Amino acid sequence: MPPAHPFDDDKLREECGIFGVIGVNDAANFVALGLHALQHRGQEAGGIVVHHPEHGFNSARRFGYVRDNFTSASVMETLPGPIGIGHVRYSTAGNKGNTAIRDVQPFFGEFSMGGAAIAHNGNITNANTLRRELIERGSIFQSSSDSECIIHLMARSMGRSIPDRMEEALRKVEGAFSVVAMTRTKLIGVRDPLGVRPLVLGKLGDGWVLSSETCALDIIGAEFLREIEPGEMVVISEQEGVQSHFPFRPRKSRFCIFEHVYFSRPDSILGGRSVYETREAIGRELAKEAPVDADLVCPVPDSGTPAAIGYSLQSGIPYAMGIIRNQYMGRTFIEPSEQIRNMGVRLKLNVNRALIRGKRVILVDDSVVRGTTSRKIKEMILDAGAKEVHFRIASPPTAWPCFYGVDTPQREKLLAATMSEEEMREHLQVDSLSFISLDGLYRAVGEANGRDPKQPQYCDACFSGEYPVRPADMLEQGFQMKAAE
């Protein structure tokens, strides 16, 4: 499958999105709406599993956008019942870029006490080891996804209930995981002990909702109650409501800081704070750390917009939409021939020439990964007659790959892994280039004293190279971790 925007390979892919609901009529409709709101977290494929007391479990898994697959009556009528879960994905493990339908979640398993389905956001860092052990003991895998390990571990558990089996299975899993699962009568949500990936709880009339982000609660009119705590498991039934317990050894939370920077939608709430307000605060910190004389502050749309507004407010330099995004660019637009590919980002972004001509322009973007798109945008700005181009990046340099559910390039393909900031500036051929510092990013997300180097408050491995969970499979394949300082 092609990426959602085949002309832009310079963004980190937003792992996956998960959603579940119980205690409503036609749960599949609510799941589809929730997945639509989470589409930014995964645009490769999606799936829904439901249960009906008379019709049992039913599922549908499709490639492409939710709106193209889960809106027709012919599909939704096959998914009856008051409980359901769903998943949207990018491939972060297994067969990247060549996904088979069998890799599309949720996964389903039939156990002695009944069936269960599971959807997972994150990455299991010891999946290869677990898979080898399970295959040696007779397990037969149907997919290349690391998430299927959880189903097989549950099958081998001697737990008396499905939640017990899931609890035992997840104790053997390393890495990052937020999970939504369902049985015939229960909706289950779990976060890993570090709380790397997000999961929230909502209320919808007499029903309950689990979601990767609060924006998906808004679309169905559900009330946001709280975040699922790191290391917490909630088991929800219509009769007993929400039952919570903590099956893992307590550890200090290390939530993914890049959720604040890029992954989450700006209208979501993280840690009690608006993502939009946090990104605006990042822009303000960036303006304090890296001021420059210029005429305009322009975002690279859409992810750079809140930070650009913050930079403008702090610096007093006018904000302007110097680059316009084509909102209708999608995977079905045109088969990308070599000639079309050479047009690059011009198919998706266009410069507002009348505004840019003769101006000193500050371009604010959320990140620089490979640098390919940044160079193309710079060329477009200069072609439009800009006098100067200054890049300001609303995250520290991305110098290390993520092993916790983000599709990151190999380290040698990350620009910041092989170049200094000045070398990157020369490579991009811009008048100046500055990234927000790691301390500045921490201040923007609410840590007044910046980053505690002895006990960081977030997972920031993509910037610092300090991995809170040992990436066992990657070390086995020869990955070299950062040497201890």
Short mmCIF file of C-alpha atoms in Angstrom, two decimals, residues 104-419:
data_model
loop_
_atom_site.label_atom_id
_atom_site.label_comp_id
_atom_site.label_asym_id
_atom_site.label_seq_id
_atom_site.Cartn_x
_atom_site.Cartn_y
_atom_site.Cartn_z
CA VAL A 104 -4.99 -5.44 9.88
CA GLN A 105 -6.31 -5.29 13.43
CA PRO A 106 -8.30 -5.95 15.57
CA PHE A 107 -7.15 -9.55 15.98
CA PHE A 108 -9.60 -12.21 17.16
CA GLY A 109 -9.10 -15.39 19.14
CA GLU A 110 -11.45 -18.12 20.33
CA PHE A 111 -10.68 -19.34 23.86
CA SER A 112 -12.24 -22.00 26.07
CA MET A 113 -14.33 -19.34 27.84
CA GLY A 114 -15.34 -17.56 24.62
CA GLY A 115 -14.00 -15.27 21.96
CA ALA A 116 -12.00 -12.06 22.37
CA ALA A 117 -10.72 -9.36 20.04
CA ILE A 118 -7.78 -7.06 20.66
CA ALA A 119 -6.39 -3.86 19.11
CA HIS A 120 -2.99 -2.50 20.03
CA ASN A 121 -1.26 0.87 19.67
CA GLY A 122 2.49 0.77 20.23
CA ASN A 123 5.30 -1.66 19.61
CA ILE A 124 6.43 -4.78 21.42
CA THR A 125 10.22 -4.55 21.66
CA ASN A 126 10.70 -8.25 22.45
CA ALA A 127 8.21 -9.48 19.83
CA ASN A 128 10.77 -11.48 17.83
CA THR A 129 11.88 -13.36 20.94
CA LEU A 130 8.28 -14.04 21.96
CA ARG A 131 7.33 -15.14 18.44
CA ARG A 132 10.22 -17.63 18.25
CA GLU A 133 9.33 -19.11 21.64
CA LEU A 134 5.63 -19.37 20.74
CA ILE A 135 6.30 -20.99 17.36
CA GLU A 136 8.64 -23.50 18.99
CA ARG A 137 5.78 -24.43 21.34
CA GLY A 138 3.36 -24.94 18.46
CA SER A 139 1.71 -21.57 17.88
CA ILE A 140 0.75 -20.80 14.28
CA PHE A 141 0.87 -17.12 13.41
CA GLN A 142 -1.50 -15.65 10.84
CA SER A 143 0.12 -12.20 10.50
CA SER A 144 3.46 -10.42 10.61
CA SER A 145 2.24 -8.03 13.31
CA ASP A 146 3.90 -8.02 16.72
CA SER A 147 0.45 -7.49 18.26
CA GLU A 148 -0.58 -11.07 17.45
CA CYS A 149 1.86 -12.25 20.11
CA ILE A 150 -0.62 -11.04 22.74
CA ILE A 151 -3.37 -13.35 21.42
CA HIS A 152 -1.03 -16.37 21.46
CA LEU A 153 0.21 -15.56 24.97
CA MET A 154 -3.42 -15.34 26.09
CA ALA A 155 -4.16 -18.72 24.51
CA ARG A 156 -1.34 -20.34 26.53
CA SER A 157 -2.35 -18.70 29.80
CA MET A 158 -4.15 -20.72 32.46
CA GLY A 159 -6.12 -17.69 33.64
CA ARG A 160 -9.76 -18.37 34.51
CA SER A 161 -11.12 -15.35 32.62
CA ILE A 162 -10.12 -13.46 29.50
CA PRO A 163 -9.07 -10.35 31.48
CA ASP A 164 -6.90 -12.63 33.66
CA ARG A 165 -5.31 -14.14 30.56
CA MET A 166 -4.68 -10.75 29.04
CA GLU A 167 -3.08 -9.56 32.26
CA GLU A 168 -0.75 -12.56 32.33
CA ALA A 169 0.11 -12.11 28.63
CA LEU A 170 0.93 -8.43 28.95
CA ARG A 171 3.28 -9.09 31.87
CA LYS A 172 5.52 -10.94 29.38
CA VAL A 173 5.45 -8.11 26.86
CA GLU A 174 8.12 -5.39 26.74
CA GLY A 175 7.81 -2.06 24.98
CA ALA A 176 4.88 0.30 24.65
CA PHE A 177 1.25 -0.67 24.48
CA SER A 178 -2.16 0.84 24.80
CA VAL A 179 -4.73 -1.88 24.24
CA VAL A 180 -8.48 -2.01 23.74
CA ALA A 181 -10.03 -5.46 23.79
CA MET A 182 -13.48 -7.00 24.02
CA THR A 183 -15.22 -10.21 25.00
CA ARG A 184 -18.89 -10.97 24.50
CA THR A 185 -19.82 -8.74 27.45
CA LYS A 186 -16.77 -6.71 28.45
CA LEU A 187 -14.69 -3.85 27.08
CA ILE A 188 -11.08 -3.82 28.32
CA GLY A 189 -8.46 -1.08 28.23
CA VAL A 190 -4.80 -1.32 29.31
CA ARG A 191 -1.77 0.98 29.27
CA ASP A 192 1.80 -0.19 29.71
CA PRO A 193 3.53 0.63 33.04
CA LEU A 194 5.33 3.64 31.56
CA GLY A 195 2.21 5.00 29.85
CA VAL A 196 4.14 5.69 26.62
CA ARG A 197 1.06 5.67 24.37
CA PRO A 198 -2.22 7.43 25.21
CA LEU A 199 -5.63 6.00 26.17
CA VAL A 200 -8.65 7.85 27.57
CA LEU A 201 -12.01 6.92 29.10
CA GLY A 202 -15.33 8.54 28.20
CA LYS A 203 -19.05 8.23 28.97
CA LEU A 204 -21.76 8.10 26.31
CA GLY A 205 -25.24 8.00 27.85
CA ASP A 206 -25.36 4.67 29.67
CA GLY A 207 -22.39 3.41 27.66
CA TRP A 208 -18.63 3.73 27.96
CA VAL A 209 -15.88 4.61 25.50
CA LEU A 210 -12.12 4.01 25.25
CA SER A 211 -10.08 6.00 22.77
CA SER A 212 -6.53 6.98 21.86
CA GLU A 213 -7.50 10.66 22.02
CA THR A 214 -10.23 12.90 23.37
CA CYS A 215 -11.04 14.31 19.90
CA ALA A 216 -12.70 10.98 19.06
CA LEU A 217 -14.96 11.35 22.10
CA ASP A 218 -16.06 14.76 20.85
CA ILE A 219 -17.20 13.46 17.47
CA ILE A 220 -19.73 11.08 19.06
CA GLY A 221 -20.79 13.47 21.84
CA ALA A 222 -19.17 11.47 24.64
CA GLU A 223 -18.00 13.05 27.89
CA PHE A 224 -14.28 12.86 28.62
CA LEU A 225 -13.84 11.40 32.10
CA ARG A 226 -10.12 10.79 32.52
CA GLU A 227 -6.98 9.26 31.09
CA ILE A 228 -6.31 5.60 31.79
CA GLU A 229 -3.34 5.66 34.16
CA PRO A 230 0.04 4.16 33.24
CA GLY A 231 -0.03 0.48 34.20
CA GLU A 232 -3.81 0.49 34.69
CA MET A 233 -6.28 -2.08 33.39
CA VAL A 234 -9.99 -1.23 33.22
CA VAL A 235 -12.64 -3.88 32.67
CA ILE A 236 -16.01 -2.40 31.71
CA SER A 237 -19.38 -4.15 31.58
CA GLU A 238 -22.93 -2.83 31.27
CA GLN A 239 -23.88 -4.39 34.62
CA GLU A 240 -20.87 -3.47 36.75
CA GLY A 241 -19.51 -0.35 35.06
CA VAL A 242 -15.77 0.36 35.23
CA GLN A 243 -13.56 -1.84 37.39
CA SER A 244 -9.94 -0.73 37.65
CA HIS A 245 -6.77 -2.37 38.90
CA PHE A 246 -3.01 -2.14 38.43
CA PRO A 247 -1.47 -5.50 37.47
CA PHE A 248 2.08 -4.29 36.78
CA ARG A 249 4.95 -3.25 38.99
CA PRO A 250 4.64 0.56 39.43
CA ARG A 251 7.09 2.65 37.44
CA LYS A 252 7.50 6.36 36.81
CA SER A 253 5.44 7.53 33.82
CA ARG A 254 7.30 8.22 30.55
CA PHE A 255 4.58 9.44 28.19
CA CYS A 256 5.69 10.06 24.58
CA ILE A 257 6.57 13.76 24.32
CA PHE A 258 6.15 13.67 20.53
CA GLU A 259 2.40 13.25 21.09
CA HIS A 260 2.47 16.88 22.25
CA VAL A 261 4.63 17.98 19.31
CA TYR A 262 2.96 16.25 16.38
CA PHE A 263 1.00 13.01 16.71
CA SER A 264 -2.11 14.06 18.61
CA ARG A 265 -4.73 16.29 17.06
CA PRO A 266 -4.55 19.91 18.28
CA ASP A 267 -8.13 19.72 19.58
CA SER A 268 -7.30 16.83 21.94
CA ILE A 269 -6.45 17.06 25.64
CA LEU A 270 -3.24 15.47 26.98
CA GLY A 271 -2.32 15.48 30.65
CA GLY A 272 -5.07 17.98 31.36
CA ARG A 273 -3.73 20.43 28.77
CA SER A 274 -4.96 21.41 25.32
CA VAL A 275 -2.57 20.10 22.66
CA TYR A 276 -3.11 23.32 20.72
CA GLU A 277 -2.11 25.47 23.70
CA THR A 278 0.97 23.32 24.29
CA ARG A 279 2.07 23.70 20.67
CA GLU A 280 1.54 27.45 20.87
CA ALA A 281 3.70 27.45 24.02
CA ILE A 282 6.38 25.53 22.09
CA GLY A 283 6.37 28.32 19.51
CA ARG A 284 6.76 30.94 22.24
CA GLU A 285 9.73 29.06 23.74
CA LEU A 286 11.26 28.74 20.29
CA ALA A 287 10.97 32.51 19.75
CA LYS A 288 12.74 33.13 23.08
CA GLU A 289 15.53 30.67 22.29
CA ALA A 290 16.04 31.48 18.61
CA PRO A 291 14.98 35.03 17.69
CA VAL A 292 15.71 36.43 14.23
CA ASP A 293 14.89 39.66 12.39
CA ALA A 294 12.26 38.92 9.77
CA ASP A 295 9.09 40.22 8.18
CA LEU A 296 6.74 37.22 8.41
CA VAL A 297 6.22 34.05 10.45
CA CYS A 298 4.74 31.33 8.24
CA PRO A 299 3.77 27.79 9.26
CA VAL A 300 4.47 24.70 7.21
CA PRO A 301 0.84 23.52 7.20
CA ASP A 302 -0.82 22.04 8.98
CA SER A 303 1.35 20.66 11.77
CA GLY A 304 3.47 23.80 12.15
CA THR A 305 0.53 26.18 12.53
CA PRO A 306 0.05 26.42 16.36
CA ALA A 307 3.80 26.76 16.96
CA ALA A 308 4.03 29.46 14.28
CA ILE A 309 1.22 31.39 15.98
CA GLY A 310 3.10 31.12 19.30
CA TYR A 311 6.34 32.27 17.68
CA SER A 312 4.54 35.25 16.14
CA LEU A 313 2.85 36.25 19.40
CA GLN A 314 6.12 36.06 21.35
CA SER A 315 8.29 37.80 18.75
CA GLY A 316 5.80 40.41 17.55
CA ILE A 317 6.53 39.45 13.93
CA PRO A 318 3.31 39.18 11.89
CA TYR A 319 1.85 35.74 11.27
CA ALA A 320 0.92 34.93 7.69
CA MET A 321 -0.28 31.97 5.66
CA GLY A 322 2.63 32.04 3.26
CA ILE A 323 2.07 28.41 2.25
CA ILE A 324 -1.36 27.07 1.32
CA ARG A 325 -2.19 23.38 1.62
CA ASN A 326 -4.37 21.56 -0.90
CA GLN A 327 -6.87 19.98 1.48
CA TYR A 328 -8.08 17.48 -1.13
CA MET A 329 -4.79 15.74 -1.75
CA GLY A 330 -5.20 12.05 -1.00
CA ARG A 331 -4.13 8.58 -1.96
CA THR A 332 -6.70 8.30 -4.77
CA PHE A 333 -5.61 11.49 -6.58
CA ILE A 334 -3.39 10.06 -9.31
CA GLU A 335 -0.95 7.22 -9.81
CA PRO A 336 2.39 8.90 -8.98
CA SER A 337 4.43 8.50 -12.15
CA GLU A 338 8.04 9.65 -12.15
CA GLN A 339 7.05 12.94 -13.79
CA ILE A 340 4.37 13.55 -11.18
CA ARG A 341 6.73 12.58 -8.35
CA ASN A 342 9.19 15.20 -9.57
CA MET A 343 6.58 17.83 -8.82
CA GLY A 344 7.15 16.87 -5.22
CA VAL A 345 5.35 18.84 -2.53
CA ARG A 346 3.93 21.28 -5.11
CA LEU A 347 0.99 18.91 -5.49
CA LYS A 348 0.21 19.35 -1.81
CA LEU A 349 1.54 22.81 -0.91
CA ASN A 350 1.60 26.08 -2.82
CA VAL A 351 3.33 29.37 -1.96
CA ASN A 352 1.31 32.55 -1.57
CA ARG A 353 3.57 34.49 -3.93
CA ALA A 354 2.06 37.96 -3.44
CA LEU A 355 2.62 37.67 0.29
CA ILE A 356 6.14 36.20 0.18
CA ARG A 357 7.83 38.29 -2.51
CA GLY A 358 10.66 40.43 -1.13
CA LYS A 359 10.11 39.29 2.48
CA ARG A 360 12.39 37.78 5.10
CA VAL A 361 10.42 34.67 6.04
CA ILE A 362 10.53 32.48 9.17
CA LEU A 363 9.18 29.00 8.35
CA VAL A 364 7.98 27.06 11.42
CA ASP A 365 7.65 23.28 11.14
CA ASP A 366 7.14 20.57 13.75
CA SER A 367 10.21 18.48 12.89
CA VAL A 368 12.94 17.66 10.39
CA VAL A 369 13.41 13.95 9.73
CA ARG A 370 15.20 13.30 6.43
CA GLY A 371 15.17 16.93 5.34
CA THR A 372 13.88 16.18 1.83
CA THR A 373 10.60 18.07 2.19
CA SER A 374 12.25 20.98 4.01
CA ARG A 375 14.60 21.52 1.06
CA LYS A 376 11.73 21.47 -1.42
CA ILE A 377 9.69 23.95 0.60
CA LYS A 378 12.71 26.26 0.90
CA GLU A 379 13.16 26.16 -2.87
CA MET A 380 9.48 27.00 -3.39
CA ILE A 381 9.76 29.98 -1.03
CA LEU A 382 12.84 31.30 -2.79
CA ASP A 383 11.28 30.74 -6.22
CA ALA A 384 8.38 32.92 -5.04
CA GLY A 385 10.82 35.77 -4.42
CA ALA A 386 11.53 35.57 -0.70
CA LYS A 387 14.54 37.64 0.38
CA GLU A 388 15.60 35.30 3.23
CA VAL A 389 14.43 31.94 4.58
CA HIS A 390 14.85 31.02 8.25
CA PHE A 391 13.72 27.62 9.55
CA ARG A 392 12.52 27.26 13.14
CA ILE A 393 11.70 23.72 14.25
CA ALA A 394 9.23 23.06 17.08
CA SER A 395 11.07 19.97 18.33
CA PRO A 396 14.70 19.10 19.06
CA PRO A 397 16.68 17.33 16.31
CA THR A 398 15.29 13.84 15.65
CA ALA A 399 18.50 11.82 15.87
CA TRP A 400 17.34 8.39 17.09
CA PRO A 401 14.70 5.92 15.87
CA CYS A 402 11.59 5.13 17.90
CA PHE A 403 10.93 1.50 18.83
CA TYR A 404 7.66 2.14 20.68
CA GLY A 405 5.13 2.36 17.87
CA VAL A 406 6.36 5.05 15.48
CA ASP A 407 7.50 4.27 11.94
CA THR A 408 10.92 5.95 12.10
CA PRO A 409 13.58 5.66 9.37
CA GLN A 410 16.80 3.83 10.11
CA ARG A 411 19.16 6.00 12.13
CA GLU A 412 21.55 6.67 9.26
CA LYS A 413 18.65 8.22 7.30
CA LEU A 414 17.85 10.72 10.05
CA LEU A 415 19.47 14.03 9.13
CA ALA A 416 20.30 14.91 12.75
CA ALA A 417 22.03 11.56 13.31
CA THR A 418 24.84 12.40 10.88
CA MET A 419 24.98 16.22 10.84
#
